[in-house]
Tab-separated table of C-alpha atoms and ligand atoms in Angstrom:
chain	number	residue	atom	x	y	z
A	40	UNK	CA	10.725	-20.817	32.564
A	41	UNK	CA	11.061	-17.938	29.988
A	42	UNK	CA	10.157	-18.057	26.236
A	43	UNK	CA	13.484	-19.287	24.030
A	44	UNK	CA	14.576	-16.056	22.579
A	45	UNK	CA	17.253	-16.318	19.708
A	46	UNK	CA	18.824	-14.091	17.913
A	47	UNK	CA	17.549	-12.617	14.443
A	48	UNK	CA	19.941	-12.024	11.847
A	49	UNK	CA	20.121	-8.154	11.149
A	50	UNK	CA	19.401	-8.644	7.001
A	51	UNK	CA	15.930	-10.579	8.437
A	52	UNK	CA	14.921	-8.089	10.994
A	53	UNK	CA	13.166	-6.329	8.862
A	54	UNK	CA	11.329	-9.581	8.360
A	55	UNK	CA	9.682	-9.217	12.270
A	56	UNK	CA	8.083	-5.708	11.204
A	57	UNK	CA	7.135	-6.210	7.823
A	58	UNK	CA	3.677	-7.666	7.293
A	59	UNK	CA	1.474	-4.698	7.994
A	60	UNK	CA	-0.795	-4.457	4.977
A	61	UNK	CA	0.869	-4.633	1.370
A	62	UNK	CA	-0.701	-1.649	-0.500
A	63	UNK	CA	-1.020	-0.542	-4.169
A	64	UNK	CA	0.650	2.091	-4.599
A	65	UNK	CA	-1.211	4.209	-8.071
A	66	UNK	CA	-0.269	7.579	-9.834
A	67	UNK	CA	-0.867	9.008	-13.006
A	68	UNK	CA	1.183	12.191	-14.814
A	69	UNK	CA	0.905	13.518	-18.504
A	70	UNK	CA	-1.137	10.411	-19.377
A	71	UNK	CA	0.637	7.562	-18.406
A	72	UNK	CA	-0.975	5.946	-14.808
A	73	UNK	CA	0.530	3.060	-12.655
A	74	UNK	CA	0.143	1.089	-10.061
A	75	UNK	CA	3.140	-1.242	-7.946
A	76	UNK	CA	3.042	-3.224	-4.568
A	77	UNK	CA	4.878	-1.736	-1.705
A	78	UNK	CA	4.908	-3.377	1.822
A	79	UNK	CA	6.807	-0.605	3.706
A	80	UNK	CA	4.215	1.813	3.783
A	81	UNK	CA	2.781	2.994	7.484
A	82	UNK	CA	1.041	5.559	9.035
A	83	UNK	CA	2.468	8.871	10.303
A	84	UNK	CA	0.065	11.360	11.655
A	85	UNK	CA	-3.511	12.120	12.345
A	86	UNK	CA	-4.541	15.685	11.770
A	87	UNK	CA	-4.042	16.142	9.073
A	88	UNK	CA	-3.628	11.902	8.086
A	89	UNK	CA	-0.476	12.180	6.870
A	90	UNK	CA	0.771	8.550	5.351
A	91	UNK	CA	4.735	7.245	4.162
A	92	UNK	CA	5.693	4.561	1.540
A	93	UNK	CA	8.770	4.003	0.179
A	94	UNK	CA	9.163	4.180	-3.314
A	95	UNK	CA	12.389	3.056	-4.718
A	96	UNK	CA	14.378	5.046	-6.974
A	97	UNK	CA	13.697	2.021	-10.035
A	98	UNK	CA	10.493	2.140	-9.943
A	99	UNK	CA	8.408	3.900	-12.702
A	100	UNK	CA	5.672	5.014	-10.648
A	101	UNK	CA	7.954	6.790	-8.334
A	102	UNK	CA	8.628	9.073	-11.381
A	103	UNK	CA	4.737	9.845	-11.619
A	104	UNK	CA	4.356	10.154	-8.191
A	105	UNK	CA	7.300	13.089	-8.626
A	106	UNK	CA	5.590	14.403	-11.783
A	107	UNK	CA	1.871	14.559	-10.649
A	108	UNK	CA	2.649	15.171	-6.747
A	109	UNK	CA	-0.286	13.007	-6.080
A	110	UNK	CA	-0.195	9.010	-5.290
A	111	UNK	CA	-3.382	6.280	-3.605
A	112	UNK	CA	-2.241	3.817	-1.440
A	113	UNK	CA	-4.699	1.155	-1.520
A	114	UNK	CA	-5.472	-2.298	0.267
A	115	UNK	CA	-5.529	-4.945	-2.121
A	116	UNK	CA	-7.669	-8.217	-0.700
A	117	UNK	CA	-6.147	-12.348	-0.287
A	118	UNK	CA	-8.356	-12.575	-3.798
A	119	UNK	CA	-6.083	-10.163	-5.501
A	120	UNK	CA	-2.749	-12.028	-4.117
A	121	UNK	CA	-1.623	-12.415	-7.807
A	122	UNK	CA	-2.493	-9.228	-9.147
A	123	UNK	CA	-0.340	-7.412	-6.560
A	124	UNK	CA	2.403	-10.109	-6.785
A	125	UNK	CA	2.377	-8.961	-10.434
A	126	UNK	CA	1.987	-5.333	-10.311
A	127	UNK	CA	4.985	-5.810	-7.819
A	128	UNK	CA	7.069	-8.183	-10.336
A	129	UNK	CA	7.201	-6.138	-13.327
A	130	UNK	CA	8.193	-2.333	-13.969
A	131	UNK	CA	6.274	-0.666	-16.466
A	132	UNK	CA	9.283	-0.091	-17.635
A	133	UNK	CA	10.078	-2.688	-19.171
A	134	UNK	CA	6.314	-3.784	-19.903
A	135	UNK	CA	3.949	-1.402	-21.346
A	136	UNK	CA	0.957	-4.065	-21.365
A	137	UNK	CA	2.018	-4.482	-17.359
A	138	UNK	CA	-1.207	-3.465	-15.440
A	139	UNK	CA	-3.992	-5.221	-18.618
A	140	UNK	CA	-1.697	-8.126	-17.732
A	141	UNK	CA	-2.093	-8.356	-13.723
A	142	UNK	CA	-5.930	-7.346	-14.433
A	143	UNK	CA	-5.669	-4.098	-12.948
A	144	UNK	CA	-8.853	-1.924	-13.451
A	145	UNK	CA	-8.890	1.188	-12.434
A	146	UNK	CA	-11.650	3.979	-12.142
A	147	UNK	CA	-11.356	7.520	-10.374
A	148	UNK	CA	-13.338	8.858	-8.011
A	149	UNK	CA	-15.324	12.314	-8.955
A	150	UNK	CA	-13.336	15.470	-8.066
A	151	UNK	CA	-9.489	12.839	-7.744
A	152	UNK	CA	-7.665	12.806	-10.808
A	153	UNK	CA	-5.348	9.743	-8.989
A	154	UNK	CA	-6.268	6.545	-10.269
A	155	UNK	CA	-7.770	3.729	-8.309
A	156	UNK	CA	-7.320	-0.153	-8.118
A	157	UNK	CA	-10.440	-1.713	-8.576
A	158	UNK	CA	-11.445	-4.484	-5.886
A	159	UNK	CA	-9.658	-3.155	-3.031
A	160	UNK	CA	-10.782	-3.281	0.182
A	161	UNK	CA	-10.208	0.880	0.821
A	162	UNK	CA	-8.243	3.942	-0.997
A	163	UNK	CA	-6.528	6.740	-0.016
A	164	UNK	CA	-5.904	9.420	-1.596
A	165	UNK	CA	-3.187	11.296	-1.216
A	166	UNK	CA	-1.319	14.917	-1.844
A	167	UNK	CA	3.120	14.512	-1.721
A	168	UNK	CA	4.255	16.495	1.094
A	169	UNK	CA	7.376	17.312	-0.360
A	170	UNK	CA	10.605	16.589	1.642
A	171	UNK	CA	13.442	16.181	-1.196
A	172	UNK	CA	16.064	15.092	0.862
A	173	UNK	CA	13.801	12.103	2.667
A	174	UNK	CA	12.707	11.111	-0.911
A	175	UNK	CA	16.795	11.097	-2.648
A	176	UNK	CA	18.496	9.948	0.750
A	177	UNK	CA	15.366	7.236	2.226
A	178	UNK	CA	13.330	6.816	-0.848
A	179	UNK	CA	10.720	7.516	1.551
A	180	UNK	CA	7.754	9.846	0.345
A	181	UNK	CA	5.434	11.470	2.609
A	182	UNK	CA	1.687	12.120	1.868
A	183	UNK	CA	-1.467	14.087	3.044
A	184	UNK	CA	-4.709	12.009	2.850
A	185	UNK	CA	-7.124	14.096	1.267
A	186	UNK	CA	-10.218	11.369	1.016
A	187	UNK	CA	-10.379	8.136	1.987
A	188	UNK	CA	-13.110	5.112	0.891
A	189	UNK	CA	-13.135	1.521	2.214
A	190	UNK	CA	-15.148	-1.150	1.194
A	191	UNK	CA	-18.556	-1.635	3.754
A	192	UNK	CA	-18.353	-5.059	3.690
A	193	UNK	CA	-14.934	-5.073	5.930
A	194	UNK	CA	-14.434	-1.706	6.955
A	195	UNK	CA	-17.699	0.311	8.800
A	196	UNK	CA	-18.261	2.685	11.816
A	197	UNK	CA	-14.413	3.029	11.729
A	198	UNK	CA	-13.594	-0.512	12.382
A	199	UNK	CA	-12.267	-3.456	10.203
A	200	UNK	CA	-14.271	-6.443	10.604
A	201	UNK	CA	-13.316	-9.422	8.967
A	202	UNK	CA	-14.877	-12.038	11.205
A	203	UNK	CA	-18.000	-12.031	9.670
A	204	UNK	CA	-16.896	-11.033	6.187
A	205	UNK	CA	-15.535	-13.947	3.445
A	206	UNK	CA	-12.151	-14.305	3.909
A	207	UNK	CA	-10.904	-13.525	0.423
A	208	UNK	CA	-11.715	-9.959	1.076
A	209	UNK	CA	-8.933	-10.062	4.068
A	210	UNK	CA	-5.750	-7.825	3.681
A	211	UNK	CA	-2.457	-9.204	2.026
A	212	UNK	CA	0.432	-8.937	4.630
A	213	UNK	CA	3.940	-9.604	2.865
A	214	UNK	CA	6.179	-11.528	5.011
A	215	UNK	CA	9.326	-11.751	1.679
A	216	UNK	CA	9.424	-13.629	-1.327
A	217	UNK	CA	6.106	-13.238	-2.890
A	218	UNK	CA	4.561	-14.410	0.552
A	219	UNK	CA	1.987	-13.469	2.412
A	220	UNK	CA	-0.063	-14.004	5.214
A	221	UNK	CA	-3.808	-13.207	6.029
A	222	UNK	CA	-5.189	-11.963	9.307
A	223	UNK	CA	-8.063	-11.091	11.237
A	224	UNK	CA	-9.379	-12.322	14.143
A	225	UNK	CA	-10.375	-9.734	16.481
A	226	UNK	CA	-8.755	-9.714	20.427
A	227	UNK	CA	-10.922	-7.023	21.358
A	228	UNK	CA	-13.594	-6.314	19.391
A	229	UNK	CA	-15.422	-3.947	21.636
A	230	UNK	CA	-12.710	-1.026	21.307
A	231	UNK	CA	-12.626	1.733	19.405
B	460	LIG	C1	4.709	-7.718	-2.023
B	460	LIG	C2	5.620	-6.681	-2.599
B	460	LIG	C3	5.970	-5.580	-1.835
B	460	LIG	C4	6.799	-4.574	-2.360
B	460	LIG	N1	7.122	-3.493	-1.588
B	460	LIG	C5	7.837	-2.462	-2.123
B	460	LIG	C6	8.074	-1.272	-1.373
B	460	LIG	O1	7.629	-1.112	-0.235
B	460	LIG	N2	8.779	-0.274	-1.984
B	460	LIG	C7	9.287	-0.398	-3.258
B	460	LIG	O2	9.914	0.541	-3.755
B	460	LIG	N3	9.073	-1.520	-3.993
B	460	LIG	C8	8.338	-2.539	-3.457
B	460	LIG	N4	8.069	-3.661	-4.208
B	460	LIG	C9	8.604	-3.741	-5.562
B	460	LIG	C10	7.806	-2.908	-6.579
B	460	LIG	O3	6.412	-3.149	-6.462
B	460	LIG	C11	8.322	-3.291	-7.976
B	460	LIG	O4	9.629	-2.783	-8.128
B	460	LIG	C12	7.438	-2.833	-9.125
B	460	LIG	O5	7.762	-3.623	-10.245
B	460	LIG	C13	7.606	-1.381	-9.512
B	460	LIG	O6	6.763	-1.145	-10.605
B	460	LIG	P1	6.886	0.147	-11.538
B	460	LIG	O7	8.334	0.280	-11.967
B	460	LIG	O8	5.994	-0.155	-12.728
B	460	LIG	O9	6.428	1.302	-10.734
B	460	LIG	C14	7.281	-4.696	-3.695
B	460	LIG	C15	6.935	-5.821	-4.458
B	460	LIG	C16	6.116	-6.800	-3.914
B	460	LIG	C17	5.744	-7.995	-4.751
């Protein structure tokens, strides 16, 4: 006998794709920085790592991201659930004191004038490819990884490995709502 398979409705289908990692999404331009969730961010290319996120038009650190033409995406850990459930609730917009209230710190790394989100588990920075009709028509912003860092403790030798590593450093993966889900147990961990 087969598996039940029912039908998903079409506004929840997103739903069965979504919860890759939730990233921080950071910028800075003409002194103001920022930093907002984003779940629908992926991967597009290798050589040279080439990332996408989608940045909606509201959101104030689209307009930096624009301004600067530089953006990190970041993996924020299960212990900084809140902080990205904040950064993600709130526009700077409409609340100047919005990243000393989630407890964002951030710090750069030398020769990367993009500002980082302390207590992630790895950063990347990244140059805007620019592709104005993607951004207006998708809200969907490409970008060139130009470094990348990740925490030792969970990421080494090109692997994550969160088997052996406290769970609270374990990536955030946004199912809707404000929840998440936490995985991690490798199926083969002898792959590269
Ligand atoms: C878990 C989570 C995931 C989110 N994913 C996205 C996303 O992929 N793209 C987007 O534009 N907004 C996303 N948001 C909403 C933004 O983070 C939110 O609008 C934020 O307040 C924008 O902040 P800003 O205006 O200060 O830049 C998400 C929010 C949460 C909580």
């Amino acid at each position: 006998m087969g598996a039940p398979v029912l039908p998903v409705d079409l506004p929840k289908a997103y739903r069965l794709l979504n919860h890759g990692p939730t990233v921080l999404v950071s910028a800075s331009h003409d002194g103001t920085s920022n930093v907002m969730a984003a779940a629908w961010a992926c991967v597009l290319d290798f050589d040279p790592p080439k990332v996408t996120v989608v940045l909606d038009k509201a959101t104030r650190t689209r307009a930096l991201v624009e301004g600067s033409g530089r953006f990190a995406l970041q993996v924020p850990t299960v212990a900084q659930a809140d902080l990205t459930r904040a950064v993600g609730g709130v526009s700077l917009a409409d609340d100047p004191d919005k990243l000393t209230k989630a407890g964002v710190e951030l710090f750069h790394m030398p020769g990367h004038a993009v500002p980082l989100v302390a207590g992630c588990s790895a950063w990347l920075a990244c140059r805007l490819v620019p592709e104005p009709h993607n951004q207006q028509r998708y809200d969907l912003f490409i970008g060139e990884v130009e470094a990348a860092w990740a925490d030792a403790r969970v990421f080494k030798d090109g692997h994550w490995m969160f088997e052996k590593a406290d769970p609270s450093l374990r990536r955030l993966h946004h199912v809707a709502g404000g929840h998440f889900c936490a995985i991690g147990a490798p199926v083969n961990p002898t792959a590269d």
